[in-house]
mmCIF file of C-alpha atoms in Angstrom:
data_model
loop_
_atom_site.group_PDB
_atom_site.id
_atom_site.type_symbol
_atom_site.label_atom_id
_atom_site.label_comp_id
_atom_site.label_asym_id
_atom_site.label_seq_id
_atom_site.Cartn_x
_atom_site.Cartn_y
_atom_site.Cartn_z
ATOM 1 C CA UNK A 289 17.263 7.239 -1.647
ATOM 2 C CA UNK A 290 16.839 3.539 -2.438
ATOM 3 C CA UNK A 291 14.803 4.394 -5.520
ATOM 4 C CA UNK A 292 16.912 7.312 -6.712
ATOM 5 C CA UNK A 293 14.736 10.307 -5.789
ATOM 6 C CA UNK A 294 17.286 11.788 -3.392
ATOM 7 C CA UNK A 295 20.039 11.371 -5.978
ATOM 8 C CA UNK A 296 17.838 12.974 -8.622
ATOM 9 C CA UNK A 297 17.165 15.992 -6.374
ATOM 10 C CA UNK A 298 20.870 16.370 -5.639
ATOM 11 C CA UNK A 299 21.673 16.208 -9.363
ATOM 12 C CA UNK A 300 18.969 18.637 -10.462
ATOM 13 C CA UNK A 301 18.966 21.118 -7.586
ATOM 14 C CA UNK A 302 22.332 20.654 -5.878
ATOM 15 C CA UNK A 303 20.626 20.208 -2.511
ATOM 16 C CA UNK A 304 18.530 17.671 -0.671
ATOM 17 C CA UNK A 305 15.941 20.304 0.326
ATOM 18 C CA UNK A 306 13.316 19.295 -2.303
ATOM 19 C CA UNK A 307 13.645 15.664 -1.192
ATOM 20 C CA UNK A 308 13.251 16.648 2.482
ATOM 21 C CA UNK A 309 10.167 18.744 1.708
ATOM 22 C CA UNK A 310 8.606 15.894 -0.269
ATOM 23 C CA UNK A 311 9.243 13.505 2.625
ATOM 24 C CA UNK A 312 7.585 15.949 5.033
ATOM 25 C CA UNK A 313 4.633 16.299 2.665
ATOM 26 C CA UNK A 314 4.238 12.520 2.282
ATOM 27 C CA UNK A 315 4.069 12.229 6.079
ATOM 28 C CA UNK A 316 0.951 14.455 5.975
ATOM 29 C CA UNK A 317 -0.944 12.715 3.168
ATOM 30 C CA UNK A 318 -3.883 10.474 4.067
ATOM 31 C CA UNK A 319 -2.975 6.807 4.380
ATOM 32 C CA UNK A 320 -6.210 5.607 2.785
ATOM 33 C CA UNK A 321 -9.404 6.784 1.126
ATOM 34 C CA UNK A 322 -12.826 5.281 0.510
ATOM 35 C CA UNK A 323 -14.600 5.913 -2.791
ATOM 36 C CA UNK A 324 -18.416 5.879 -2.852
ATOM 37 C CA UNK A 325 -18.465 3.787 0.344
ATOM 38 C CA UNK A 326 -17.445 0.806 -1.837
ATOM 39 C CA UNK A 327 -13.709 0.897 -2.581
ATOM 40 C CA UNK A 328 -10.837 1.181 -0.117
ATOM 41 C CA UNK A 329 -7.764 2.775 -1.699
ATOM 42 C CA UNK A 330 -4.479 2.205 0.098
ATOM 43 C CA UNK A 331 -0.836 1.990 -0.918
ATOM 44 C CA UNK A 332 -0.069 -1.508 0.335
ATOM 45 C CA UNK A 333 -2.846 -3.512 1.844
ATOM 46 C CA UNK A 334 -4.490 -4.718 4.999
ATOM 47 C CA UNK A 335 -3.403 -5.256 8.586
ATOM 48 C CA UNK A 336 -4.573 -7.912 11.020
ATOM 49 C CA UNK A 337 -4.702 -5.066 13.573
ATOM 50 C CA UNK A 338 -7.201 -3.064 11.487
ATOM 51 C CA UNK A 339 -10.538 -4.886 11.166
ATOM 52 C CA UNK A 340 -12.604 -1.813 10.204
ATOM 53 C CA UNK A 341 -12.336 1.368 8.159
ATOM 54 C CA UNK A 342 -12.958 3.328 11.373
ATOM 55 C CA UNK A 343 -9.881 1.767 12.969
ATOM 56 C CA UNK A 344 -7.745 3.312 10.206
ATOM 57 C CA UNK A 345 -8.599 6.688 11.772
ATOM 58 C CA UNK A 346 -6.729 5.636 14.920
ATOM 59 C CA UNK A 347 -3.441 5.334 13.012
ATOM 60 C CA UNK A 348 -1.087 8.275 13.621
ATOM 61 C CA UNK A 349 -0.192 9.267 10.067
ATOM 62 C CA UNK A 350 1.984 12.295 10.747
ATOM 63 C CA UNK A 351 5.100 10.289 11.577
ATOM 64 C CA UNK A 352 7.998 8.717 9.759
ATOM 65 C CA UNK A 353 7.010 5.270 8.556
ATOM 66 C CA UNK A 354 7.704 2.713 11.267
ATOM 67 C CA UNK A 355 9.170 -0.755 10.671
ATOM 68 C CA UNK A 356 6.132 -2.511 12.127
ATOM 69 C CA UNK A 357 2.577 -1.861 13.237
ATOM 70 C CA UNK A 358 -0.614 -0.627 11.622
ATOM 71 C CA UNK A 359 0.870 2.140 9.490
ATOM 72 C CA UNK A 360 3.636 -0.134 8.254
ATOM 73 C CA UNK A 361 1.064 -2.799 7.358
ATOM 74 C CA UNK A 362 -1.107 -0.369 5.382
ATOM 75 C CA UNK A 363 1.958 0.731 3.432
ATOM 76 C CA UNK A 364 3.678 -2.584 2.752
ATOM 77 C CA UNK A 365 1.250 -5.527 2.989
ATOM 78 C CA UNK A 366 0.586 -7.600 -0.135
ATOM 79 C CA UNK A 367 -2.144 -10.010 -1.269
ATOM 80 C CA UNK A 368 -1.047 -13.609 -1.734
ATOM 81 C CA UNK A 369 -2.774 -16.547 -3.387
ATOM 82 C CA UNK A 370 -0.703 -18.887 -1.172
ATOM 83 C CA UNK A 371 -2.040 -17.457 2.101
ATOM 84 C CA UNK A 372 -5.546 -17.908 3.505
ATOM 85 C CA UNK A 373 -5.518 -15.264 6.210
ATOM 86 C CA UNK A 374 -2.253 -13.687 7.413
ATOM 87 C CA UNK A 375 1.456 -14.392 7.201
ATOM 88 C CA UNK A 376 4.460 -12.150 7.822
ATOM 89 C CA UNK A 377 5.626 -10.659 4.543
ATOM 90 C CA UNK A 378 8.963 -11.973 3.257
ATOM 91 C CA UNK A 379 9.802 -8.379 2.210
ATOM 92 C CA UNK A 380 10.475 -7.728 5.890
ATOM 93 C CA UNK A 381 7.594 -5.305 6.491
ATOM 94 C CA UNK A 382 3.842 -5.771 6.649
ATOM 95 C CA UNK A 383 1.913 -8.969 6.013
ATOM 96 C CA UNK A 384 0.783 -11.211 3.228
ATOM 97 C CA UNK A 385 -3.003 -11.419 3.306
ATOM 98 C CA UNK A 386 -5.128 -14.043 1.636
ATOM 99 C CA UNK A 387 -8.555 -14.177 0.070
ATOM 100 C CA UNK A 388 -10.285 -14.983 3.365
ATOM 101 C CA UNK A 389 -8.726 -11.950 5.086
ATOM 102 C CA UNK A 390 -9.689 -9.666 2.181
ATOM 103 C CA UNK A 391 -13.215 -11.073 1.923
ATOM 104 C CA UNK A 392 -13.742 -10.721 5.688
ATOM 105 C CA UNK A 393 -12.480 -7.115 5.656
ATOM 106 C CA UNK A 394 -14.708 -6.207 2.700
ATOM 107 C CA UNK A 395 -17.737 -7.894 4.261
ATOM 108 C CA UNK A 396 -17.200 -6.257 7.676
ATOM 109 C CA UNK A 397 -16.875 -2.833 6.041
ATOM 110 C CA UNK A 398 -19.529 -3.312 3.337
ATOM 111 C CA UNK A 399 -16.909 -2.787 0.603
ATOM 112 C CA UNK A 400 -16.722 -4.271 -2.881
ATOM 113 C CA UNK A 401 -13.015 -3.799 -3.564
ATOM 114 C CA UNK A 402 -9.614 -3.022 -2.078
ATOM 115 C CA UNK A 403 -7.590 -1.012 -4.594
ATOM 116 C CA UNK A 404 -3.863 -0.768 -3.990
ATOM 117 C CA UNK A 405 -0.459 -0.191 -5.577
ATOM 118 C CA UNK A 406 2.990 -1.180 -4.258
ATOM 119 C CA UNK A 407 3.445 -4.286 -6.437
ATOM 120 C CA UNK A 408 4.502 -4.634 -10.036
ATOM 121 C CA UNK A 409 1.610 -5.518 -12.346
ATOM 122 C CA UNK A 410 2.972 -6.191 -15.814
ATOM 123 C CA UNK A 411 -0.319 -5.325 -17.561
ATOM 124 C CA UNK A 412 -0.762 -2.165 -15.478
ATOM 125 C CA UNK A 413 -3.307 -3.798 -13.184
ATOM 126 C CA UNK A 414 -3.987 -7.185 -11.633
ATOM 127 C CA UNK A 415 -7.002 -8.598 -9.820
ATOM 128 C CA UNK A 416 -6.226 -10.975 -6.986
ATOM 129 C CA UNK A 417 -8.078 -14.073 -5.845
ATOM 130 C CA UNK A 418 -10.951 -15.812 -7.632
ATOM 131 C CA UNK A 419 -13.335 -13.294 -6.056
ATOM 132 C CA UNK A 420 -11.348 -10.396 -7.607
ATOM 133 C CA UNK A 421 -11.952 -8.356 -4.463
ATOM 134 C CA UNK A 422 -8.418 -6.897 -4.433
ATOM 135 C CA UNK A 423 -6.961 -4.910 -7.326
ATOM 136 C CA UNK A 424 -3.358 -3.787 -7.779
ATOM 137 C CA UNK A 425 -2.801 -0.799 -10.072
ATOM 138 C CA UNK A 426 0.734 -0.135 -11.281
ATOM 139 C CA UNK A 427 1.326 3.098 -13.178
ATOM 140 C CA UNK A 428 5.027 2.790 -14.014
ATOM 141 C CA UNK A 429 5.121 0.846 -17.299
ATOM 142 C CA UNK A 430 8.914 1.118 -17.663
ATOM 143 C CA UNK A 431 9.777 0.307 -14.050
ATOM 144 C CA UNK A 432 13.333 -1.066 -13.975
ATOM 145 C CA UNK A 433 13.114 -1.328 -17.785
ATOM 146 C CA UNK A 434 10.662 -4.262 -17.638
#
């Protein structure tokens, strides 16, 4: 309910049932996808515990999001220009990953790009690092009235 969806369901429908069903559905959605064997799409970012695309398949997706671990990292990690490899994320979940970590992951997995969301991008999208091998796409142009 931190972002208002539960409150919106209660207002519109008078019950939390639609919110509960959406939460159950989200727990069943894939955590990541690969497009044309070149682009990894994921909500947050990378994990130091996941060196390969194949290791993403070992993540139990049909659970509530944990506060730490591989699934948490895929959901909440962020790229950072100030980090080379890995650093705990100041948001309290996931990691900050740097250009070296992203480049190594892409090279190991023969990828060209990591495409993600989870972070405000004022222009709607933002490439990270000089190599531009990580892209954030943000589709909420009026988020918090910015």
